[in-house]
Coordinates of C-alpha atoms in Angstrom, one line a residue:
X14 CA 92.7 94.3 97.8
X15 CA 93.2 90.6 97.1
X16 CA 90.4 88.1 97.5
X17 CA 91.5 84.9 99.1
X18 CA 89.7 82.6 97.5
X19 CA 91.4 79.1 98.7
X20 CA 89.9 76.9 101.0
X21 CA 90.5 79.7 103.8
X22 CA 89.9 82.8 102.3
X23 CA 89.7 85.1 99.5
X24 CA 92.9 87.7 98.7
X25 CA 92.2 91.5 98.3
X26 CA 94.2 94.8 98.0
X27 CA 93.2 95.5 97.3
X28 CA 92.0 92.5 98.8
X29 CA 91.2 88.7 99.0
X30 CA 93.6 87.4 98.7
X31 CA 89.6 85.0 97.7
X32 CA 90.4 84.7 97.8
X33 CA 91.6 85.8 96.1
X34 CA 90.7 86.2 95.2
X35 CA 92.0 86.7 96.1
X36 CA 91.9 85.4 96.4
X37 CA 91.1 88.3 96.8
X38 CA 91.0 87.0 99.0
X39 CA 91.4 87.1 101.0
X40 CA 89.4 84.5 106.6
X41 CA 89.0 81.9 108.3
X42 CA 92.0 79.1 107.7
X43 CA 92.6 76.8 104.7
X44 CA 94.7 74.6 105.2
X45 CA 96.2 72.2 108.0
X46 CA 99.9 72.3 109.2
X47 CA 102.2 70.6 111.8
X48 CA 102.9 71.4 115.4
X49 CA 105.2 73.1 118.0
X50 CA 105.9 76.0 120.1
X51 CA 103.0 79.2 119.2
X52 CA 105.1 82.1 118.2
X53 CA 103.6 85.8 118.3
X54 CA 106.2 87.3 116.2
X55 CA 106.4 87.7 112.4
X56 CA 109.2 84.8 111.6
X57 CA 109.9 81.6 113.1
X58 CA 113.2 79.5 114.3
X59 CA 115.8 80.1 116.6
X60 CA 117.8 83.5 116.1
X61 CA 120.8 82.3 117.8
X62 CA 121.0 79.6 115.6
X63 CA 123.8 79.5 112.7
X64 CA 122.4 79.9 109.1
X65 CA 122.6 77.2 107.0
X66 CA 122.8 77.5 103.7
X67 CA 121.2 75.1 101.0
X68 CA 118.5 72.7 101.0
X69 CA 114.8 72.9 99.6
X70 CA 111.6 74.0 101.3
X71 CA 108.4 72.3 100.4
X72 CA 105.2 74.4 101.2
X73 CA 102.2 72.8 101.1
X74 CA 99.4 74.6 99.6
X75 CA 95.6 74.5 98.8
X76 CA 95.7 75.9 95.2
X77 CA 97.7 75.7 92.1
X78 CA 99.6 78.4 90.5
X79 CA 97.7 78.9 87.0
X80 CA 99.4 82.6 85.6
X81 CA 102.1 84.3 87.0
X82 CA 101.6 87.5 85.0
X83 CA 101.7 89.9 87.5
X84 CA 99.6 92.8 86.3
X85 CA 96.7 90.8 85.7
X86 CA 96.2 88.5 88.7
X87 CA 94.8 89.2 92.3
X88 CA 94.3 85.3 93.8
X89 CA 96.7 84.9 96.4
X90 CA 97.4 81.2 95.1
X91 CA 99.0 83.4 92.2
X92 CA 99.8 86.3 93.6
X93 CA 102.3 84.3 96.8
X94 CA 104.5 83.2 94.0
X95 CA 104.4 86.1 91.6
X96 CA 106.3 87.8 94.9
X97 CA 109.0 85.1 94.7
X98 CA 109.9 85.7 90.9
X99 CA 109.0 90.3 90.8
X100 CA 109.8 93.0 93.2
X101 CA 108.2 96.4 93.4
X102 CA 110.3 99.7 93.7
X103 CA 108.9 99.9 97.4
X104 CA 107.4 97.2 99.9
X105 CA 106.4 96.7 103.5
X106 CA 108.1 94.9 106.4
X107 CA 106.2 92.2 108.6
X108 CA 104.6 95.2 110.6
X109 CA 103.5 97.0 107.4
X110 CA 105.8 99.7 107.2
X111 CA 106.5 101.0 103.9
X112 CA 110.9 100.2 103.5
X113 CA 112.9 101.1 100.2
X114 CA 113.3 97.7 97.9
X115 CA 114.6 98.1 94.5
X116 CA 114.8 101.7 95.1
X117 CA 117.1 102.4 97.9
X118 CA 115.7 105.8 98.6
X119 CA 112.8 107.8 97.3
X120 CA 112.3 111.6 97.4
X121 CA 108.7 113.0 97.2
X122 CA 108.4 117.1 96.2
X123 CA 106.9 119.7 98.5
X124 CA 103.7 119.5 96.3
X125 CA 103.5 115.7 96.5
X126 CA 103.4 115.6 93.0
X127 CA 106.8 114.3 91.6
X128 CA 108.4 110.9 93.0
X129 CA 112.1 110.5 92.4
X130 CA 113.2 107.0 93.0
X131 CA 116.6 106.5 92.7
X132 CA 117.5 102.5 92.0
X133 CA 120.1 100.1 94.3
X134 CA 123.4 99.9 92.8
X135 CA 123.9 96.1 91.0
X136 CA 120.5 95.1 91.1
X137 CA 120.4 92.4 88.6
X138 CA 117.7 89.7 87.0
X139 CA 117.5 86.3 87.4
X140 CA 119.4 85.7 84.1
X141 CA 121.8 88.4 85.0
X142 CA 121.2 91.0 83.4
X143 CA 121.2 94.5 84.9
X144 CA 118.2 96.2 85.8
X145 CA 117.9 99.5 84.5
X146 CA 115.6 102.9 84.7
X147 CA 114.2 101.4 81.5
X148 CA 113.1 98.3 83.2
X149 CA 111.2 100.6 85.8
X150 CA 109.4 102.6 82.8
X151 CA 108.6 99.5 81.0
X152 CA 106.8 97.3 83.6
X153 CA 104.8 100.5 85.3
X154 CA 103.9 101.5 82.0
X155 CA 102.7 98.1 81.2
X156 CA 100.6 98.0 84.3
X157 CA 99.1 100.9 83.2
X158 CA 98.1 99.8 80.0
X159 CA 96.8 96.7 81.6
X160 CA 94.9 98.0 84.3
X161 CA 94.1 94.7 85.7
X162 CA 92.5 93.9 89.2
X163 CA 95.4 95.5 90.9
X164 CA 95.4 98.3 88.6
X165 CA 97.9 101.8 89.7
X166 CA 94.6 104.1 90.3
X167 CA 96.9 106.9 91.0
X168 CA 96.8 109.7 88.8
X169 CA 100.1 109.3 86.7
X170 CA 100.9 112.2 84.3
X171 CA 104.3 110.3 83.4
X172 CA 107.0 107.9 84.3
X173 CA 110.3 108.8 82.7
X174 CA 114.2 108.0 83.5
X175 CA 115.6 110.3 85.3
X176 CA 117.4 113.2 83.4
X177 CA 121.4 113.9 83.3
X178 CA 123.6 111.7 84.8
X179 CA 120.5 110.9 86.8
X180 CA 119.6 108.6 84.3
X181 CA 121.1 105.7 85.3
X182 CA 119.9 105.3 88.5
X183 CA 116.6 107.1 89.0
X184 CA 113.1 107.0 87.6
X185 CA 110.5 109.8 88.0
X186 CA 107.1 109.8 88.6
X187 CA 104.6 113.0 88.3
X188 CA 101.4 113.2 89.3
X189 CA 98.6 114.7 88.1
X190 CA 97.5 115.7 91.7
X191 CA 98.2 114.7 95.1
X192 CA 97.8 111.1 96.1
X193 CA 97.9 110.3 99.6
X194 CA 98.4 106.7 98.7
X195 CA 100.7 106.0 96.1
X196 CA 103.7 104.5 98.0
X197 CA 101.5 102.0 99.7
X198 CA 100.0 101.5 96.4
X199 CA 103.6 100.9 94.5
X200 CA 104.5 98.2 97.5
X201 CA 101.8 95.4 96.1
X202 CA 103.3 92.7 94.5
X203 CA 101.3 93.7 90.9
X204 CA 104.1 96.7 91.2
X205 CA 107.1 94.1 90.2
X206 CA 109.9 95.1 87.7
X207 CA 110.7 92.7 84.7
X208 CA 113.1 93.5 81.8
X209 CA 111.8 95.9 79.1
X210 CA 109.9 94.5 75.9
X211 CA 109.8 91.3 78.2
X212 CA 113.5 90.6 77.5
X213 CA 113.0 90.2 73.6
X214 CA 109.9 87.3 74.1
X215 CA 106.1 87.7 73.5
X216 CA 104.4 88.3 76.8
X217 CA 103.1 84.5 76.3
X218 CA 106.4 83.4 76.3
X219 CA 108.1 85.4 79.4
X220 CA 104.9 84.5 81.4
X221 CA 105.5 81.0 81.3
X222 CA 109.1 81.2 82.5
X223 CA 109.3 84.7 84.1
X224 CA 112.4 86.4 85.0
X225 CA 112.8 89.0 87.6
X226 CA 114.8 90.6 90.5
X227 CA 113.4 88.2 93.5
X228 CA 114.8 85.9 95.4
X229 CA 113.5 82.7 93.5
X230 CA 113.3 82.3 89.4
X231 CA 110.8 80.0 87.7
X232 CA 112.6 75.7 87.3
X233 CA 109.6 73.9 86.3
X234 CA 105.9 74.6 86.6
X235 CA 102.8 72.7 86.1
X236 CA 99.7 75.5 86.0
X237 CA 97.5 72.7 87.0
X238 CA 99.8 70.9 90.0
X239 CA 102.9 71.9 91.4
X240 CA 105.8 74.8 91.2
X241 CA 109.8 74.4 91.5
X242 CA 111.3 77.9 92.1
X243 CA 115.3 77.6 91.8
X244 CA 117.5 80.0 93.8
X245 CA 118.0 83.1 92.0
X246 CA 122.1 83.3 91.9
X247 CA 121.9 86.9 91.4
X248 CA 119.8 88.2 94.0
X249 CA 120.8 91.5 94.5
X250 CA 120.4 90.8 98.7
X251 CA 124.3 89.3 100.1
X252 CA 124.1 85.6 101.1
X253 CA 120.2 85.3 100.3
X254 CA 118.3 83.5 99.8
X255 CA 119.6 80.7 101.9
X256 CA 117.7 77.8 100.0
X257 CA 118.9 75.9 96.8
X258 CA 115.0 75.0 95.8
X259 CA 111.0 76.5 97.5
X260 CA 108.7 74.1 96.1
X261 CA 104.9 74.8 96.0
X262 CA 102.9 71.6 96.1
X263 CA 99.4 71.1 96.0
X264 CA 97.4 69.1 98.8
X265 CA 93.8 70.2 98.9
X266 CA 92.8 68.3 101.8
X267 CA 93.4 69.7 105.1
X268 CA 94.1 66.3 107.2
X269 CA 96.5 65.2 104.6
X270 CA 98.5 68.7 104.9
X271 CA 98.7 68.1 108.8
X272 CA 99.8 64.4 108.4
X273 CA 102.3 65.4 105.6
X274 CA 103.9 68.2 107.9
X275 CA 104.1 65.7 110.9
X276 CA 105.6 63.2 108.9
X277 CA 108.5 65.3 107.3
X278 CA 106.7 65.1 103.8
X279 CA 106.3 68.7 103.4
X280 CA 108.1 71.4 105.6
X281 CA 105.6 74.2 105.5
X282 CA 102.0 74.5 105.3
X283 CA 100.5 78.1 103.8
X284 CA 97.3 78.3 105.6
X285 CA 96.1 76.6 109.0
X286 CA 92.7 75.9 110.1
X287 CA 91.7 77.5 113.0
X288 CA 90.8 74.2 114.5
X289 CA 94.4 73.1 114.2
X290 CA 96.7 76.0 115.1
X291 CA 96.3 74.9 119.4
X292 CA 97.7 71.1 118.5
X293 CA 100.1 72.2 115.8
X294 CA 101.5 74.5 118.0
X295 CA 102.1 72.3 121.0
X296 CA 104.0 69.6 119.3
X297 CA 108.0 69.2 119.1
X298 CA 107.6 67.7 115.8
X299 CA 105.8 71.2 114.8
X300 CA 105.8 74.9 114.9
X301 CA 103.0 77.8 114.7
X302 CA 103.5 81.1 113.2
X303 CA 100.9 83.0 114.4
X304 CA 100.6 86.7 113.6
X305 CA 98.5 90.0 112.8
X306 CA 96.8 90.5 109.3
X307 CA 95.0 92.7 106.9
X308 CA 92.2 90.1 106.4
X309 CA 88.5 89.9 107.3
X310 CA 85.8 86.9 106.8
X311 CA 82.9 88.3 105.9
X312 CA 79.2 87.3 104.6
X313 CA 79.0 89.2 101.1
X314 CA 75.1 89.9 99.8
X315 CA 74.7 90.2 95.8
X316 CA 72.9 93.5 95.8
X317 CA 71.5 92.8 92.2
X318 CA 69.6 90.2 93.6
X319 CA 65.9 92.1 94.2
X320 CA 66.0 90.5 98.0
X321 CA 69.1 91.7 99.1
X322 CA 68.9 94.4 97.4
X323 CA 66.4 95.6 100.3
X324 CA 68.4 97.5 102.9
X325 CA 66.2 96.3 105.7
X326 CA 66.5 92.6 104.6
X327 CA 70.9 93.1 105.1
X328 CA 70.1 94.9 107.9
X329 CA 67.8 92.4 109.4
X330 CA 70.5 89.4 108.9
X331 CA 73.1 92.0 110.3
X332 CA 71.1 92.2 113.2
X333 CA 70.0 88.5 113.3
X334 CA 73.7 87.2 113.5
X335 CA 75.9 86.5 117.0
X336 CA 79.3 87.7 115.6
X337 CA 80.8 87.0 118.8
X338 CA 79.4 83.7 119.1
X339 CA 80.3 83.0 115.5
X340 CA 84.0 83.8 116.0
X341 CA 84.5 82.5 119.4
X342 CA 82.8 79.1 118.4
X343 CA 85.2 78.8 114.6
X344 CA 88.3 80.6 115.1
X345 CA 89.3 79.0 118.6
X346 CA 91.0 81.5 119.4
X347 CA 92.7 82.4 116.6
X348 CA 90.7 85.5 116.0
X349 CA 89.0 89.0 116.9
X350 CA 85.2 89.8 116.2
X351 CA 84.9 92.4 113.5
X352 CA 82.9 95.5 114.0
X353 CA 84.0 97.3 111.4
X354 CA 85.5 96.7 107.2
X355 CA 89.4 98.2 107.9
X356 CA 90.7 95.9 110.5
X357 CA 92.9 97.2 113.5
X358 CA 95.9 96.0 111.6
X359 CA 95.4 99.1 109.2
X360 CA 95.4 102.8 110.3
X361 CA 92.3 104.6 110.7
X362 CA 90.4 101.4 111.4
X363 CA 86.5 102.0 113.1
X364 CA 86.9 98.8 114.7
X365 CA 86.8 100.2 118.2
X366 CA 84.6 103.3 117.6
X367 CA 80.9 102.7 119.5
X368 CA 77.9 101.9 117.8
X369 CA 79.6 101.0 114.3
X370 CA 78.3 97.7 114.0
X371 CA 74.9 96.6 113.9
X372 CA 74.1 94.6 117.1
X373 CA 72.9 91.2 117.5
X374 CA 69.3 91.6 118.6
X375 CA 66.6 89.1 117.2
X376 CA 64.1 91.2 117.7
X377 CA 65.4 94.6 116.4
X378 CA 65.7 91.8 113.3
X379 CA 62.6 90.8 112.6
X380 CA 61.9 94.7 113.0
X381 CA 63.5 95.5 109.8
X382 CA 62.7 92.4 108.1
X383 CA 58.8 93.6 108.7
X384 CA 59.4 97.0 107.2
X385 CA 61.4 95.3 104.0
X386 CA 59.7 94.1 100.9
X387 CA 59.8 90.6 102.2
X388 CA 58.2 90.8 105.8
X389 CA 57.3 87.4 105.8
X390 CA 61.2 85.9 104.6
X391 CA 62.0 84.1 102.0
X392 CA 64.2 81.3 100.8
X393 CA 67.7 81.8 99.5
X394 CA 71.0 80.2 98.9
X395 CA 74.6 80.4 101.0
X396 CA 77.4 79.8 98.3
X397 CA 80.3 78.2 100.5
X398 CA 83.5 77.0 98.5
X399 CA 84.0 73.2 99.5
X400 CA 86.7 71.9 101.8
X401 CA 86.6 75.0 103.8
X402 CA 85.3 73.2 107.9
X403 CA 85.3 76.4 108.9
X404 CA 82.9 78.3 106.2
X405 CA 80.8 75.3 106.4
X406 CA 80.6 75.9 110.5
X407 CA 79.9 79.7 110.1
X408 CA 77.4 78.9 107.2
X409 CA 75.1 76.3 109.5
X410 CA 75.4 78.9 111.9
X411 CA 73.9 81.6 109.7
X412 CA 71.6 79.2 109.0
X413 CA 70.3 78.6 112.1
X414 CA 70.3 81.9 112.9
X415 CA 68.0 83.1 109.8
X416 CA 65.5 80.9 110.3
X417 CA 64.7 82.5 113.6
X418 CA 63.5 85.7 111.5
X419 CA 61.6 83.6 108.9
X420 CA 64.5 83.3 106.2
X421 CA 65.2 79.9 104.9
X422 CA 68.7 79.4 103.8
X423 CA 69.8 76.5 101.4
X424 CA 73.8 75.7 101.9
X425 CA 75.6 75.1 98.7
X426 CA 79.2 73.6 98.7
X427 CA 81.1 73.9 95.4
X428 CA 84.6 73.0 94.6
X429 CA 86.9 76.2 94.7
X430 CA 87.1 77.1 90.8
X431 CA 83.6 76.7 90.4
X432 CA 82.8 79.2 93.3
X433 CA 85.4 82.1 91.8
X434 CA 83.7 81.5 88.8
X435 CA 80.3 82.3 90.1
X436 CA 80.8 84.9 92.7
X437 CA 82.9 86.8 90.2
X438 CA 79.7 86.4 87.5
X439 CA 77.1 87.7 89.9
X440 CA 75.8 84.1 90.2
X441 CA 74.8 83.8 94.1
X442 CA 72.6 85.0 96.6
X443 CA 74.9 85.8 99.3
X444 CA 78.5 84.2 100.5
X445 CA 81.1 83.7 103.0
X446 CA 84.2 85.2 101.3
X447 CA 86.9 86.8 103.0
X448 CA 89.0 90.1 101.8
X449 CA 92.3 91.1 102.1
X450 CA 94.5 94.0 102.0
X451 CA 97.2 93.6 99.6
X452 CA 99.0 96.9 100.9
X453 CA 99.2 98.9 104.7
X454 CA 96.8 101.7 103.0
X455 CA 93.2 101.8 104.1
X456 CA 92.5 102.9 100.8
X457 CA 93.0 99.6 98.8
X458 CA 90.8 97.7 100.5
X459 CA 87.9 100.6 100.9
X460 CA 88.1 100.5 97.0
X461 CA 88.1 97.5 96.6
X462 CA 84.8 96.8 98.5
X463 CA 83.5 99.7 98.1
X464 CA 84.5 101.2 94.5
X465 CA 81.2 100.6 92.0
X466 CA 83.6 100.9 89.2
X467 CA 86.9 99.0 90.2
X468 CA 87.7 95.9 88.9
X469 CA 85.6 93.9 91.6
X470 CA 82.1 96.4 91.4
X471 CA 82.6 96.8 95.4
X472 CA 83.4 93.0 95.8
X473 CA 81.1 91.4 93.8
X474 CA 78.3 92.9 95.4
X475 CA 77.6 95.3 93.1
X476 CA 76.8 98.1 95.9
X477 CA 76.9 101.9 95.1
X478 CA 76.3 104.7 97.2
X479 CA 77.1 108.4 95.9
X480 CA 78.4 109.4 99.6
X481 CA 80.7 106.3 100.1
X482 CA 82.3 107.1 96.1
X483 CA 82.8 111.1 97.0
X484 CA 84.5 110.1 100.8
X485 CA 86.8 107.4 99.2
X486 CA 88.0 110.1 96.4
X487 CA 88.1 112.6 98.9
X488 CA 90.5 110.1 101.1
X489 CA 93.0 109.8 98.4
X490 CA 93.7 113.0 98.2
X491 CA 93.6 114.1 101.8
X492 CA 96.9 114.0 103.6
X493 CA 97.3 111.6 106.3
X494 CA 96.1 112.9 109.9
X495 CA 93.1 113.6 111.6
X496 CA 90.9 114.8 108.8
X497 CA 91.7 111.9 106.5
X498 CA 91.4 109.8 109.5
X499 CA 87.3 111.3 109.6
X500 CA 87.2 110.2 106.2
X501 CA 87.8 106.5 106.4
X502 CA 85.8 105.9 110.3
X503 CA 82.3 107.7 108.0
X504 CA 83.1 105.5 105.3
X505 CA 82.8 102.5 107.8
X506 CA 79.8 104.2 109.6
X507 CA 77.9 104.4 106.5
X508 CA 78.7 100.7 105.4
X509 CA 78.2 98.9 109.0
X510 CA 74.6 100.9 108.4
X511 CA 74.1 100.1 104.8
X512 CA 75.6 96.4 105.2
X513 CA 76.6 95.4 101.9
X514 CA 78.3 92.8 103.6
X515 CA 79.3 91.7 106.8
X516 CA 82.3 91.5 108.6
X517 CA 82.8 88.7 110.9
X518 CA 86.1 88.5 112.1
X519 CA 89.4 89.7 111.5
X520 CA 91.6 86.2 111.3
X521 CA 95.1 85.7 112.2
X522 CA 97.9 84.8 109.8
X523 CA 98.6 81.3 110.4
X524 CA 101.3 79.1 109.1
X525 CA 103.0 76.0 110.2
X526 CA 106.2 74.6 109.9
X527 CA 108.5 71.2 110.8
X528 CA 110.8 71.9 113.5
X529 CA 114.2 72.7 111.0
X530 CA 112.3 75.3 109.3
X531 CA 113.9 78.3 110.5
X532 CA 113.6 82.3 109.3
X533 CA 110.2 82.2 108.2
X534 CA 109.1 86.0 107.9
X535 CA 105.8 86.6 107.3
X536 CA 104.0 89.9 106.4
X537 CA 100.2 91.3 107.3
X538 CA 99.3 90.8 104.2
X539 CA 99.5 86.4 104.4
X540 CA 102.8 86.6 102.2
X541 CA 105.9 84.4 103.5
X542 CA 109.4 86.3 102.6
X543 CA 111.2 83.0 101.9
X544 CA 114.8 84.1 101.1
X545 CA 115.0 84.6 104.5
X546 CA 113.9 80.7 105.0
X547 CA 116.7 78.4 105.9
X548 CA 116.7 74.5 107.0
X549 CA 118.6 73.3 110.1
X550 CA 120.4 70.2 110.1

């Protein structure tokens, strides 16, 4: 999971994109875009129109690129340019099917133990070099090593060339057990392939100018403004990608992305407020991409903290909150209510099973309140990243809502760095983050929210329960069907009771575009497939 962690959400995969967080991680919209016909479908443009080749597209964006080492980032700032430079053996198409990438087939044994992989002919890197079985071994053995917030959790016995005149072309991978899964894992962007011992530089060096098999290679980067990605001449895909230049430009201000998009100043915007999709996608000037995604906005409680540490207190602000009301009166639209963590998006999702969500009911609110440690309320703080309408909307509405059941809540607004550094230290009372699912498994994003001793400690919350650990083992190893199916709806049961956060609503992927921008793919996961990108004339 990814937390999404730019003014619209938070990126996780494991999720949040917080953001991430990443972006993890990962929610509501970020940031503003331009205006025409609303599409429902994953790309935009005309598809009887003629390709043109050439040309740079100019996305505008909330946050700056600050690392594009792979292994060891999980914001989506970072991690939606990382996929323009690496590529993973496997990926997922815009409906989140797992497809063949590098490797053009894959071959799993009758145990489910050993993966044989056997690598596209001609596949080359962006300083033309060919990519090799050793390139495989090197990068998935450095992620590995690394771990990271993305780390490979299956259990790998080896990863080894293939043997005979297999060598060339395959790579296998054993496992120590069964892993339901590990192709869904290998399909997040953390999975790319770079050149073995980092193509003779220190991993400093090869960081700052990166060289992989995608469609785009590093021309000139500022960590602290804006990204030029030139077109990588030997992309292993014919004709692609269709542009010369994708640049990344940073505008944090949502009304100044709108008016740059309607004015021609930059052709793409990465994240659209809710509030703005309806006029952006009425315009002629403008167009909407509007489509599914693995995210959910959610309020996240800091379970260290003695107050919310109280089951009955989360329960109590479960109960106290309208979610409908919330989504219908932020997300315009845009959105569905959340009753449930894994959103419809992902298989075995709860979201439709009765009685998984706690109800909004004031009174069955101050019920649980009065059997909590804290029957009379208390005061507490809302940490909101700044810049964010929406979060600041859902956060007076929490509010408002809290102080119904005797619970004072104080908002605080703080620029975006400042509120990944706190969240990710433990240093707030509750928040309005969003995760994301970085891959079509449920599994990434249960662990990431959910897994005491992942990289995240269950999102930053910091929550643990014995039964919710044993299920999300169990699920990794159960094959997919009905039982493992049981497996994920309990683990939702037992969190929508527990309520270590809450899930609001499950947003849509929005993106906007000026009318020439044509071939925009998009994926669940928020990412934009650019080599497919072309400008009209």
């Amino acid at each position: 999971m990814r937390t999404t962690v730019i003014p619209k959400r938070s990126r996780t995969g494991r999720a949040q994109r917080f953001a991430a967080a990443t972006a993890a991680t990962l929610a509501a919209a970020l940031l503003l875009a331009g205006c025409a016909p609303a599409s429902g479908g994953s790309g935009s443009g005309d598809a009887t129109a003629k390709t043109v080749s050439g040309g740079q597209l100019k996305l505008g964006r909330a946050a700056a690129v600050d690392s594009l080492d792979l292994n060891q980032q999980i914001t989506a700032n970072n991690a939606f340019a990382i996929d323009q430079v690496f590529e993973p053996l496997v990926s997922f198409d815009e409906t989140g099917k797992i497809v063949p990438w590098l490797a053009e087939k894959y071959e799993i044994d009758q145990a489910g133990l050993v993966y044989t992989f056997t690598l596209r002919s001609g596949v080359k890197f962006s300083d033309g070099t060919a990519m090799t079985p050793a390139d495989v071994v090197f990068s998935l053995q450095r992620h590995l090593k690394v771990g990271g917030p993305l780390p490979l959790e299956a259990p790998i016995a080896s990863i080894e060339p293939g043997s005979g005149d297999a060598a060339k072309n395959t790579v296998v991978i054993t496992l120590k057990q069964a892993y339901t899964p590990f192709l869904s894992e290998l399909s997040g962007f953390a999975n790319g392939i770079f050149p073995k011992d980092f193509g003779g530089k220190t991993e400093a060096e090869f960081f700052k100018k990166p060289v992989g098999t995608g469609p785009f290679a590093v021309e000139s980067w500022d960590p602290n403004g804006d990204l030029v990605f030139a077109k990588n001449t030997h992309y292993w895909q014919s004709g692609k990608p269709h542009l010369d230049k994708l640049v990344y430009t940073v505008v944090p201000d949502d009304t100044q992305l709108q008016q740059q998009l309607t004015a021609g100043q930059i052709d793409a915007i990465e994240d659209v407020p809710a509030s703005a999709a309806k006029q952006l996608g009425s315009g002629s000037a403008t167009k909407l991409v509007k489509t599914g995604s693995w995210e959910i906005e959610q309020l996240f409680f800091n379970t260290q903290d003695p107050r919310f540490a109280d089951e009955h207190v989360r329960r109590a602000i479960a109960h106290a909150l309208d979610r409908d009301g919330i989504t219908k009166a932020t997300t315009f639209g845009t959105a569905e209510v959340a009753n449930s963590l894994i959103p419809p998006t992902i298989e075995y999702s709860a979201d439709t099973e009765k009685g998984i969500a706690l109800g909004f009911d004031t009174e069955a609110a101050k019920a649980e309140l009065a059997k909590s440690k804290y029957p009379k309320g208390f005061e507490t703080t809302l940490m909101i990243a700044s810049g964010n309408s929406q979060r600041a909307q859902i956060a007076q509405i929490v509010q408002e809502a809290l102080a119904k059941i005797g619970i004072t809540v104080k908002i605080e607004q703080i620029d975006l760095a400042a509120f990944r550094e706190r969240f990710k230290a433990y240093k707030f009372d509750f928040m309005i983050n969003s995760g994301q699912s970085d891959a079509p498994d449920p599994n990434g994003l249960v662990t990431f929210q959910a897994d005491p001793d992942g990289f995240s400690k269950s999102y930053w919350t910091h929550y643990t329960d014995a039964k919710v650990t044993e299920l999300m083992h169990e699920g990794r190893t159960t094959p997919d069907g009905d039982a493992r199916k049981k497996i994920y709806v309990e683990i939702q049961q037992i969190l929508a009771q527990q309520v270590p956060y809450i899930p609001l609503f499950y947003p849509s992927n929005l993106k906007a575009t000026t009318a020439k921008v044509q071939g925009l793919v998009v994926r669940p996961n928020g990412s934009i497939r650019f080599q497919d990108a072309w400008i009209s004339k």
